[in-house]
Amino acid sequence: MHCIRFQCNKLILISYTHSKPLQHYSNSSQHNNIHNNVTISLLDREYPVDNLTTITPTILSKVDRHLHNQYQHPIEIIKRRIVSYFSHKWVDSNGDPLFKSFDNFSPVVSLEQNFDSLRVPLDHVTRSKSDNYYINNQFMLRAHTSAHQRDTIALGHSQFLVTGDVYRRDEIDTKHYPVFHQMEGVELFTNEELFGNEQGSLFDPLKEETEEKQAEHSLETVLAIEKNLKYKLESLMQHLFGNNLQMRWSGTYFPFTHPSYELEIYWNDKWLEVLGSGVMRQHILVAGGKGSKAGYAFGLGLERLAMILFGIPDIRLFWSKDRRFIDQFINLQENSSLNYKPFSLQPPAMRDMSFWINNGEFEMNDFHEIVRDEGEEWIENVELLDEYQSPETRRKSLCFRITYRCMERTLLGEEIQELHTRITDRLQKEMSVSIR
Ligand code: PHE
């Protein structure tokens, strides 16, 4: 059910979450339906709530955690290892790092920054209300660090990394959490930087877009950028995981790169996707005032990398304040490896629930949000066990299995029952489902 949401070739996998027609959201004020002067206060600012608001108190409480800046937290360790790879390996003629690293851009961005600056189409599935934490019709918690591409270029940077917390409404399991961390990388080249003294030209006078290239670029540009980006990212992965690492590239789609590539690594008998990348859409450079250059961008998921590198089995652990988790990383030396030791594996408890839904009205991510909001760190997994449609009424019934497990201690039977009841009550109240 999960995928990197900007890839349209996989959208079919998440179509279930988009059973409602998508609304066309924009940063204009046409949806300016402010709800009774209710406001959300976030990072010293007040935001009026409106009919696009999806942010919840549970999510708001994560905004000031800054795991990627918490010294020796596994997410921070991964960030530092990647930044250190770039700043040692890629230097200018004076030996100074080429890439500038940013890790404190605010996660509150405008819809314009998150989508329009990248020309994500207005009807693109990734804008959906059920996928994002909208603050209101103008602001949201960024869904990806790509939201900063254009503005960082406009600040005058041509080689940079942006690390930050990103927010997406999603389903619940051990690999997905509504807040996670990404690192964006961007590198722009002049004609000379890309081709040196050799013959070559960044731009294509023919202005034709093909499978291989954007209208603006020449084919040599794409090939040279592709080679550069693949080399840097392959050697990054070897730096993190060792020289014998097996990797494979494949073509993919993002609205803001063309062509686009994703990289998978082979780890414990499985291929795992670790990044999306591609030749940046030229309009982003133009809007940032660097239309005379061409470049690439990539986005890395830091939780995925840390889970692989340290053998961390459950994504909720990153949010744990339990010293038995945190202390395992405190004295880890640069570049040394560590295998996370489970400090207490508590037994899971399963509870099922079945309910009737009104066809066409049920949003899967809204359901997961309520479960997450009530259950917080006590829920490990939510699985759809069964779907059934009554032949007479045509009404649909869904059966879910919720796995309760707390990382830190054993949950009591009564606690689980009480929580399960609270979730059921909220579903009946807020989602107009009827429990069977
Ligand atoms: N922003 C993309 C995502 O979150 C990843 C990406 C970044 C792809 C940069 C291409 C270039 O899925």
CSV table of C-alpha atoms and ligand atoms in Angstrom, one decimal:
chain,number,residue,atom,x,y,z
A,1,MET,CA,0.0,0.0,0.0
A,2,HIS,CA,3.0,2.3,0.4
A,3,CYS,CA,5.1,4.1,-2.1
A,4,ILE,CA,7.1,7.2,-2.6
A,5,ARG,CA,4.2,9.3,-3.4
A,6,PHE,CA,5.6,11.4,-6.2
A,7,GLN,CA,6.2,8.5,-8.4
A,8,CYS,CA,3.1,8.2,-10.7
A,9,ASN,CA,3.9,4.7,-12.0
A,10,LYS,CA,3.1,3.3,-8.5
A,11,LEU,CA,0.0,5.4,-7.8
A,12,ILE,CA,-2.3,2.6,-8.5
A,13,LEU,CA,-1.0,1.0,-5.2
A,14,ILE,CA,-2.5,3.8,-3.2
A,15,SER,CA,-5.6,4.4,-5.2
A,16,TYR,CA,-7.7,3.1,-2.3
A,17,THR,CA,-6.9,6.1,-0.2
A,18,HIS,CA,-8.2,8.4,-3.0
A,19,SER,CA,-11.6,7.1,-3.5
A,20,LYS,CA,-13.0,10.7,-3.3
A,21,PRO,CA,-12.5,13.0,-6.2
A,22,LEU,CA,-9.5,15.2,-5.5
A,23,GLN,CA,-10.1,18.8,-4.8
A,24,HIS,CA,-8.0,21.3,-6.7
A,25,TYR,CA,-6.0,23.1,-4.0
A,26,SER,CA,-4.0,26.1,-4.6
A,27,ASN,CA,-2.4,28.9,-2.6
A,28,SER,CA,-5.0,31.3,-3.8
A,29,SER,CA,-7.6,32.5,-1.3
A,30,GLN,CA,-10.6,30.9,-3.0
A,31,HIS,CA,-11.0,28.4,-0.1
A,32,ASN,CA,-10.7,31.0,2.5
A,33,ASN,CA,-13.3,29.5,4.8
A,34,ILE,CA,-11.9,30.4,8.2
A,35,HIS,CA,-13.5,28.3,10.9
A,36,ASN,CA,-14.9,30.4,13.7
A,37,ASN,CA,-11.6,32.2,14.4
A,38,VAL,CA,-10.0,29.0,15.6
A,39,THR,CA,-6.2,29.3,15.3
A,40,ILE,CA,-3.3,26.9,15.6
A,41,SER,CA,-0.2,28.2,17.2
A,42,LEU,CA,3.0,26.8,15.8
A,43,LEU,CA,6.6,28.0,16.1
A,44,ASP,CA,5.6,31.4,17.4
A,45,ARG,CA,2.9,32.1,14.8
A,46,GLU,CA,-0.9,31.8,14.8
A,47,TYR,CA,-2.5,30.2,11.8
A,48,PRO,CA,-6.3,30.4,11.2
A,49,VAL,CA,-7.9,27.0,10.8
A,50,ASP,CA,-10.0,26.4,7.7
A,51,ASN,CA,-11.6,23.6,5.7
A,52,LEU,CA,-8.2,22.3,4.5
A,53,THR,CA,-6.7,21.9,8.0
A,54,THR,CA,-5.6,18.3,8.8
A,55,ILE,CA,-2.8,18.9,11.3
A,56,THR,CA,-3.5,17.2,14.7
A,57,PRO,CA,-2.1,17.8,18.2
A,58,THR,CA,-0.1,14.5,18.1
A,59,ILE,CA,1.7,15.8,15.0
A,60,LEU,CA,2.1,19.3,16.4
A,61,SER,CA,3.9,17.8,19.4
A,62,LYS,CA,6.6,16.4,17.1
A,63,VAL,CA,7.6,19.7,15.5
A,64,ASP,CA,10.0,20.7,18.2
A,65,ARG,CA,11.8,17.3,18.6
A,66,HIS,CA,14.5,18.0,15.9
A,67,LEU,CA,15.8,14.5,15.9
A,68,HIS,CA,18.1,15.3,13.0
A,69,ASN,CA,19.9,17.9,15.2
A,70,GLN,CA,19.9,15.9,18.5
A,71,TYR,CA,23.6,15.0,18.9
A,72,GLN,CA,24.2,11.2,18.6
A,73,HIS,CA,20.6,10.4,17.8
A,74,PRO,CA,20.8,7.7,15.0
A,75,ILE,CA,19.1,10.1,12.6
A,76,GLU,CA,21.7,12.8,13.4
A,77,ILE,CA,24.5,10.3,13.1
A,78,ILE,CA,23.3,9.3,9.6
A,79,LYS,CA,23.0,13.0,8.6
A,80,ARG,CA,26.5,13.7,9.9
A,81,ARG,CA,28.0,10.8,8.0
A,82,ILE,CA,26.4,11.9,4.7
A,83,VAL,CA,27.4,15.5,5.2
A,84,SER,CA,30.9,14.4,6.1
A,85,TYR,CA,31.1,12.3,3.0
A,86,PHE,CA,30.2,15.3,0.8
A,87,SER,CA,32.5,17.7,2.6
A,88,HIS,CA,35.5,15.5,2.5
A,89,LYS,CA,35.2,13.9,-0.9
A,90,TRP,CA,33.9,16.9,-2.9
A,91,VAL,CA,36.0,20.0,-2.5
A,92,ASP,CA,36.9,23.0,-4.6
A,93,SER,CA,40.4,23.9,-5.7
A,94,ASN,CA,41.2,25.4,-2.3
A,95,GLY,CA,40.1,22.2,-0.5
A,96,ASP,CA,36.9,23.8,0.8
A,97,PRO,CA,33.7,21.8,0.7
A,98,LEU,CA,31.6,22.3,-2.4
A,99,PHE,CA,28.3,21.5,-0.7
A,100,LYS,CA,26.8,23.7,1.9
A,101,SER,CA,24.6,21.9,4.5
A,102,PHE,CA,21.4,23.3,5.9
A,103,ASP,CA,19.5,21.6,8.7
A,104,ASN,CA,17.3,24.3,10.3
A,105,PHE,CA,14.8,25.4,7.7
A,106,SER,CA,11.4,25.6,9.2
A,107,PRO,CA,9.1,22.6,8.4
A,108,VAL,CA,6.2,25.1,8.0
A,109,VAL,CA,6.1,25.9,4.3
A,110,SER,CA,3.6,27.4,1.9
A,111,LEU,CA,1.6,25.2,-0.4
A,112,GLU,CA,3.4,27.2,-3.1
A,113,GLN,CA,6.8,26.0,-1.9
A,114,ASN,CA,5.8,22.4,-1.4
A,115,PHE,CA,3.9,22.0,-4.7
A,116,ASP,CA,3.7,25.0,-7.1
A,117,SER,CA,7.4,25.9,-7.0
A,118,LEU,CA,8.0,22.4,-8.3
A,119,ARG,CA,5.1,22.5,-10.7
A,120,VAL,CA,3.3,19.6,-9.1
A,121,PRO,CA,0.1,19.6,-11.2
A,122,LEU,CA,-3.0,20.9,-9.4
A,123,ASP,CA,-4.8,17.6,-9.7
A,124,HIS,CA,-1.7,15.5,-8.7
A,125,VAL,CA,-2.6,12.9,-6.2
A,126,THR,CA,0.2,14.0,-3.8
A,127,ARG,CA,-1.8,17.2,-3.0
A,128,SER,CA,-4.6,15.3,-1.6
A,129,LYS,CA,-6.0,16.3,1.7
A,130,SER,CA,-5.8,12.8,3.0
A,131,ASP,CA,-2.0,12.6,2.3
A,132,ASN,CA,-0.8,15.9,3.9
A,133,TYR,CA,-0.7,17.8,7.1
A,134,TYR,CA,-2.2,21.0,6.0
A,135,ILE,CA,-2.2,23.9,8.5
A,136,ASN,CA,-4.7,25.8,6.3
A,137,ASN,CA,-5.1,26.7,2.7
A,138,GLN,CA,-1.8,28.5,2.6
A,139,PHE,CA,0.6,26.6,4.9
A,140,MET,CA,1.4,23.0,5.6
A,141,LEU,CA,4.1,20.9,7.2
A,142,ARG,CA,6.4,20.1,4.3
A,143,ALA,CA,5.8,16.7,2.7
A,144,HIS,CA,9.4,16.6,1.4
A,145,THR,CA,12.6,18.6,1.5
A,146,SER,CA,12.2,19.4,-2.2
A,147,ALA,CA,10.0,22.2,-1.0
A,148,HIS,CA,13.3,24.2,-0.4
A,149,GLN,CA,14.9,23.6,-3.8
A,150,ARG,CA,14.0,26.9,-5.5
A,151,ASP,CA,14.4,29.2,-2.5
A,152,THR,CA,17.9,27.8,-1.6
A,153,ILE,CA,19.0,28.3,-5.2
A,154,ALA,CA,17.6,31.8,-5.0
A,155,LEU,CA,19.8,32.4,-1.9
A,156,GLY,CA,22.7,31.9,-4.3
A,157,HIS,CA,23.7,28.3,-3.6
A,158,SER,CA,24.6,25.9,-6.4
A,159,GLN,CA,25.6,22.9,-4.3
A,160,PHE,CA,23.8,22.1,-1.2
A,161,LEU,CA,22.2,19.6,1.2
A,162,VAL,CA,19.0,20.3,3.1
A,163,THR,CA,18.0,18.0,6.0
A,164,GLY,CA,14.7,18.2,7.8
A,165,ASP,CA,11.7,16.5,9.3
A,166,VAL,CA,8.9,15.9,6.7
A,167,TYR,CA,5.2,15.0,7.4
A,168,ARG,CA,2.9,12.7,5.5
A,169,ARG,CA,-0.4,11.1,6.5
A,170,ASP,CA,0.0,7.5,5.9
A,171,GLU,CA,-0.9,4.0,7.1
A,172,ILE,CA,0.6,2.4,10.3
A,173,ASP,CA,3.2,-0.3,10.3
A,174,THR,CA,6.8,-0.8,11.5
A,175,LYS,CA,8.3,1.0,8.5
A,176,HIS,CA,6.0,4.1,8.3
A,177,TYR,CA,5.6,7.0,10.7
A,178,PRO,CA,3.8,10.3,9.9
A,179,VAL,CA,7.0,12.2,10.6
A,180,PHE,CA,10.3,11.2,9.1
A,181,HIS,CA,13.5,12.8,7.9
A,182,GLN,CA,14.9,13.5,4.4
A,183,MET,CA,18.0,14.9,3.0
A,184,GLU,CA,17.8,16.8,-0.3
A,185,GLY,CA,20.8,17.3,-2.4
A,186,VAL,CA,21.2,19.7,-5.3
A,187,GLU,CA,24.1,20.4,-7.6
A,188,LEU,CA,24.0,22.9,-10.5
A,189,PHE,CA,26.7,23.1,-13.2
A,190,THR,CA,27.8,25.8,-15.7
A,191,ASN,CA,28.7,24.7,-19.2
A,192,GLU,CA,32.3,24.8,-18.3
A,193,GLU,CA,31.9,22.9,-15.0
A,194,LEU,CA,30.1,20.1,-16.8
A,195,PHE,CA,32.1,19.9,-20.0
A,196,GLY,CA,35.4,21.5,-19.0
A,197,ASN,CA,37.4,22.3,-22.1
A,198,GLU,CA,35.6,19.7,-24.2
A,199,GLN,CA,33.0,20.6,-26.8
A,200,GLY,CA,29.5,20.5,-25.4
A,201,SER,CA,26.6,22.7,-24.8
A,202,LEU,CA,24.1,22.7,-21.9
A,203,PHE,CA,21.1,23.7,-23.9
A,204,ASP,CA,19.3,22.3,-26.9
A,205,PRO,CA,18.3,24.7,-29.6
A,206,LEU,CA,15.7,22.2,-30.8
A,207,LYS,CA,13.5,22.6,-27.7
A,208,GLU,CA,12.1,19.1,-27.9
A,209,GLU,CA,11.2,17.0,-24.9
A,210,THR,CA,11.8,13.3,-25.3
A,211,GLU,CA,12.0,10.2,-23.0
A,212,GLU,CA,15.6,11.0,-22.5
A,213,LYS,CA,15.6,14.7,-21.9
A,214,GLN,CA,13.7,17.9,-21.2
A,215,ALA,CA,13.0,20.4,-23.9
A,216,GLU,CA,15.7,22.8,-22.7
A,217,HIS,CA,18.6,20.4,-22.4
A,218,SER,CA,21.0,18.8,-24.9
A,219,LEU,CA,21.4,15.1,-24.7
A,220,GLU,CA,25.1,15.5,-23.7
A,221,THR,CA,24.0,17.6,-20.7
A,222,VAL,CA,21.7,14.8,-19.5
A,223,LEU,CA,24.3,12.1,-20.0
A,224,ALA,CA,27.0,14.1,-18.2
A,225,ILE,CA,24.7,15.1,-15.3
A,226,GLU,CA,23.4,11.5,-15.0
A,227,LYS,CA,27.0,10.2,-14.8
A,228,ASN,CA,28.0,12.7,-12.2
A,229,LEU,CA,25.0,12.1,-10.0
A,230,LYS,CA,25.2,8.3,-10.2
A,231,TYR,CA,28.8,8.3,-9.4
A,232,LYS,CA,28.4,10.6,-6.3
A,233,LEU,CA,25.5,8.7,-4.9
A,234,GLU,CA,27.0,5.2,-5.5
A,235,SER,CA,30.1,6.2,-3.7
A,236,LEU,CA,28.0,7.7,-0.9
A,237,MET,CA,26.3,4.3,-0.5
A,238,GLN,CA,29.7,2.5,-0.4
A,239,HIS,CA,30.8,5.0,2.2
A,240,LEU,CA,27.8,4.2,4.4
A,241,PHE,CA,27.5,0.4,3.7
A,242,GLY,CA,30.9,-0.8,2.5
A,243,ASN,CA,32.6,-1.3,-0.9
A,244,ASN,CA,31.0,-4.7,-1.6
A,245,LEU,CA,27.5,-3.3,-1.6
A,246,GLN,CA,25.3,-4.4,-4.6
A,247,MET,CA,23.2,-1.5,-6.1
A,248,ARG,CA,20.9,-1.1,-9.0
A,249,TRP,CA,19.4,2.0,-10.7
A,250,SER,CA,16.0,2.1,-12.4
A,251,GLY,CA,14.0,4.8,-14.2
A,252,THR,CA,11.1,6.4,-12.4
A,253,TYR,CA,8.9,9.5,-12.5
A,254,PHE,CA,8.8,12.7,-10.4
A,255,PRO,CA,7.0,15.9,-11.6
A,256,PHE,CA,10.2,18.0,-10.8
A,257,THR,CA,12.9,15.9,-12.4
A,258,HIS,CA,13.3,14.5,-15.9
A,259,PRO,CA,14.7,12.0,-16.5
A,260,SER,CA,14.4,10.5,-13.0
A,261,TYR,CA,16.2,7.6,-11.4
A,262,GLU,CA,15.9,5.6,-8.2
A,263,LEU,CA,18.6,3.6,-6.5
A,264,GLU,CA,18.1,0.3,-4.6
A,265,ILE,CA,20.7,-1.5,-2.5
A,266,TYR,CA,20.8,-5.2,-1.8
A,267,TRP,CA,20.7,-5.8,2.0
A,268,ASN,CA,19.8,-9.0,3.9
A,269,ASP,CA,18.5,-10.7,0.8
A,270,LYS,CA,16.3,-7.8,-0.2
A,271,TRP,CA,16.4,-4.9,-2.7
A,272,LEU,CA,15.6,-1.7,-0.8
A,273,GLU,CA,14.9,1.6,-2.4
A,274,VAL,CA,17.0,4.3,-0.8
A,275,LEU,CA,16.6,7.4,-2.9
A,276,GLY,CA,14.9,9.2,-5.7
A,277,SER,CA,16.7,11.6,-8.0
A,278,GLY,CA,17.0,13.1,-11.5
A,279,VAL,CA,17.8,16.0,-13.7
A,280,MET,CA,16.1,19.0,-12.2
A,281,ARG,CA,13.3,20.6,-14.2
A,282,GLN,CA,14.8,23.7,-15.7
A,283,HIS,CA,12.0,26.0,-14.6
A,284,ILE,CA,13.1,25.6,-11.0
A,285,LEU,CA,16.6,26.9,-11.8
A,286,VAL,CA,15.1,29.8,-13.8
A,287,ALA,CA,12.8,30.7,-10.9
A,288,GLY,CA,15.8,30.6,-8.6
A,289,GLY,CA,17.7,33.0,-10.9
A,290,LYS,CA,20.1,30.3,-12.2
A,291,GLY,CA,18.7,29.6,-15.6
A,292,SER,CA,22.1,29.5,-17.2
A,293,LYS,CA,23.0,26.4,-15.3
A,294,ALA,CA,21.6,22.8,-15.3
A,295,GLY,CA,21.7,20.3,-12.4
A,296,TYR,CA,20.4,17.3,-10.5
A,297,ALA,CA,18.6,16.8,-7.3
A,298,PHE,CA,18.1,13.8,-5.0
A,299,GLY,CA,16.2,12.9,-1.9
A,300,LEU,CA,17.3,10.4,0.7
A,301,GLY,CA,15.1,8.9,3.4
A,302,LEU,CA,17.2,9.0,6.6
A,303,GLU,CA,15.0,6.5,8.7
A,304,ARG,CA,15.4,3.9,6.0
A,305,LEU,CA,19.2,4.3,6.0
A,306,ALA,CA,19.5,4.3,9.8
A,307,MET,CA,17.2,1.2,10.1
A,308,ILE,CA,19.4,-0.7,7.6
A,309,LEU,CA,22.7,0.5,9.0
A,310,PHE,CA,22.0,-0.1,12.7
A,311,GLY,CA,19.4,-2.9,12.3
A,312,ILE,CA,16.6,-0.9,14.0
A,313,PRO,CA,13.4,-3.0,13.6
A,314,ASP,CA,10.7,-0.5,14.2
A,315,ILE,CA,10.5,3.2,13.1
A,316,ARG,CA,8.7,4.2,16.3
A,317,LEU,CA,12.0,3.7,18.2
A,318,PHE,CA,13.5,6.8,16.8
A,319,TRP,CA,10.9,8.8,18.8
A,320,SER,CA,11.5,6.9,22.0
A,321,LYS,CA,13.0,8.9,24.9
A,322,ASP,CA,13.9,5.6,26.6
A,323,ARG,CA,17.6,5.7,27.6
A,324,ARG,CA,17.9,2.0,26.7
A,325,PHE,CA,17.5,3.1,23.1
A,326,ILE,CA,19.3,6.5,23.1
A,327,ASP,CA,22.3,5.3,25.1
A,328,GLN,CA,23.2,2.6,22.5
A,329,PHE,CA,24.3,5.4,20.1
A,330,ILE,CA,25.8,7.9,22.5
A,331,ASN,CA,29.4,6.7,22.3
A,332,LEU,CA,29.4,5.5,18.7
A,333,GLN,CA,32.5,6.6,17.0
A,334,GLU,CA,32.6,8.1,13.5
A,335,ASN,CA,32.2,5.4,10.8
A,336,SER,CA,32.1,2.5,13.2
A,337,SER,CA,29.2,0.1,13.0
A,338,LEU,CA,26.7,-0.9,15.6
A,339,ASN,CA,24.0,-3.5,15.7
A,340,TYR,CA,21.0,-2.3,17.7
A,341,LYS,CA,20.1,-4.6,20.6
A,342,PRO,CA,16.4,-4.8,21.4
A,343,PHE,CA,16.2,-3.8,25.0
A,344,SER,CA,12.9,-5.4,25.8
A,345,LEU,CA,10.8,-7.1,23.2
A,346,GLN,CA,7.3,-6.9,24.7
A,347,PRO,CA,4.7,-9.4,23.5
A,348,PRO,CA,2.2,-8.0,20.9
A,349,ALA,CA,-1.5,-8.0,21.5
A,350,MET,CA,-3.9,-8.2,18.5
A,351,ARG,CA,-7.5,-6.9,18.5
A,352,ASP,CA,-9.8,-7.0,15.4
A,353,MET,CA,-12.5,-4.6,14.5
A,354,SER,CA,-15.1,-4.7,11.8
A,355,PHE,CA,-17.4,-2.0,10.6
A,356,TRP,CA,-19.7,-1.0,7.8
A,357,ILE,CA,-18.7,2.0,5.7
A,358,ASN,CA,-20.7,4.3,3.5
A,359,ASN,CA,-19.3,3.6,0.0
A,360,GLY,CA,-17.2,6.3,-1.4
A,361,GLU,CA,-17.0,8.2,1.9
A,362,PHE,CA,-14.3,6.3,3.7
A,363,GLU,CA,-10.7,7.6,3.6
A,364,MET,CA,-8.1,5.1,4.6
A,365,ASN,CA,-5.7,7.7,5.9
A,366,ASP,CA,-8.3,9.4,8.0
A,367,PHE,CA,-8.9,6.0,9.7
A,368,HIS,CA,-5.2,5.5,10.3
A,369,GLU,CA,-5.0,9.1,11.7
A,370,ILE,CA,-7.6,8.4,14.3
A,371,VAL,CA,-6.0,5.2,15.3
A,372,ARG,CA,-2.6,6.9,15.5
A,373,ASP,CA,-3.9,10.0,17.3
A,374,GLU,CA,-5.6,7.9,20.1
A,375,GLY,CA,-3.0,5.1,20.3
A,376,GLU,CA,0.2,7.1,19.7
A,377,GLU,CA,3.3,4.9,20.3
A,378,TRP,CA,1.3,1.9,21.4
A,379,ILE,CA,0.2,0.8,18.0
A,380,GLU,CA,2.7,-1.2,15.9
A,381,ASN,CA,0.6,-2.2,12.9
A,382,VAL,CA,-2.8,-1.9,11.4
A,383,GLU,CA,-3.7,-4.4,8.8
A,384,LEU,CA,-6.8,-4.7,6.5
A,385,LEU,CA,-7.8,-8.4,7.0
A,386,ASP,CA,-10.9,-8.6,5.0
A,387,GLU,CA,-13.3,-6.6,2.8
A,388,TYR,CA,-16.9,-7.8,2.3
A,389,GLN,CA,-19.8,-6.3,0.3
A,390,SER,CA,-23.3,-7.2,1.3
A,391,PRO,CA,-25.1,-8.6,-1.9
A,392,GLU,CA,-28.4,-7.0,-0.7
A,393,THR,CA,-27.5,-3.5,0.5
A,394,ARG,CA,-24.2,-3.2,-1.5
A,395,ARG,CA,-22.7,-1.8,1.6
A,396,LYS,CA,-19.1,-2.6,2.3
A,397,SER,CA,-17.7,-3.9,5.5
A,398,LEU,CA,-14.0,-3.8,6.5
A,399,CYS,CA,-12.2,-5.9,9.0
A,400,PHE,CA,-8.9,-4.6,10.5
A,401,ARG,CA,-6.4,-6.1,12.9
A,402,ILE,CA,-4.7,-3.7,15.2
A,403,THR,CA,-1.4,-4.9,16.7
A,404,TYR,CA,-0.8,-3.2,20.1
A,405,ARG,CA,2.8,-3.2,21.4
A,406,CYS,CA,4.7,-0.7,23.4
A,407,MET,CA,8.4,-0.5,23.0
A,408,GLU,CA,9.1,0.2,26.6
A,409,ARG,CA,6.9,-2.0,28.7
A,410,THR,CA,4.2,-4.7,28.7
A,411,LEU,CA,0.7,-3.2,28.1
A,412,LEU,CA,-2.0,-4.5,30.5
A,413,GLY,CA,-5.0,-6.2,29.0
A,414,GLU,CA,-7.4,-3.5,30.5
A,415,GLU,CA,-5.3,-0.7,29.0
A,416,ILE,CA,-5.5,-2.3,25.6
A,417,GLN,CA,-9.2,-2.9,25.9
A,418,GLU,CA,-9.8,0.7,27.0
A,419,LEU,CA,-7.8,2.1,24.1
A,420,HIS,CA,-9.5,-0.2,21.6
A,421,THR,CA,-12.8,1.1,22.8
A,422,ARG,CA,-11.8,4.7,22.6
A,423,ILE,CA,-10.6,4.2,19.0
A,424,THR,CA,-13.9,2.5,18.2
A,425,ASP,CA,-15.9,5.3,19.7
A,426,ARG,CA,-14.0,8.0,17.8
A,427,LEU,CA,-14.4,6.1,14.5
A,428,GLN,CA,-18.2,6.0,15.0
A,429,LYS,CA,-18.3,9.6,15.9
A,430,GLU,CA,-15.9,11.1,13.3
A,431,MET,CA,-16.1,8.7,10.4
A,432,SER,CA,-19.8,7.7,10.4
A,433,VAL,CA,-19.0,4.0,10.3
A,434,SER,CA,-21.1,1.4,12.1
A,435,ILE,CA,-19.3,-1.2,14.2
A,436,ARG,CA,-20.5,-4.8,13.5
B,1,PHE,N1,11.0,14.6,-3.1
B,1,PHE,C1,10.9,13.3,-3.6
B,1,PHE,C2,10.1,12.4,-2.6
B,1,PHE,O1,9.9,12.8,-1.5
B,1,PHE,C3,12.3,12.7,-3.7
B,1,PHE,C4,13.2,13.4,-4.8
B,1,PHE,C5,14.0,14.5,-4.4
B,1,PHE,C6,13.1,13.0,-6.1
B,1,PHE,C7,14.7,15.2,-5.4
B,1,PHE,C8,13.8,13.7,-7.1
B,1,PHE,C9,14.6,14.7,-6.7
B,1,PHE,O2,9.6,11.4,-2.9
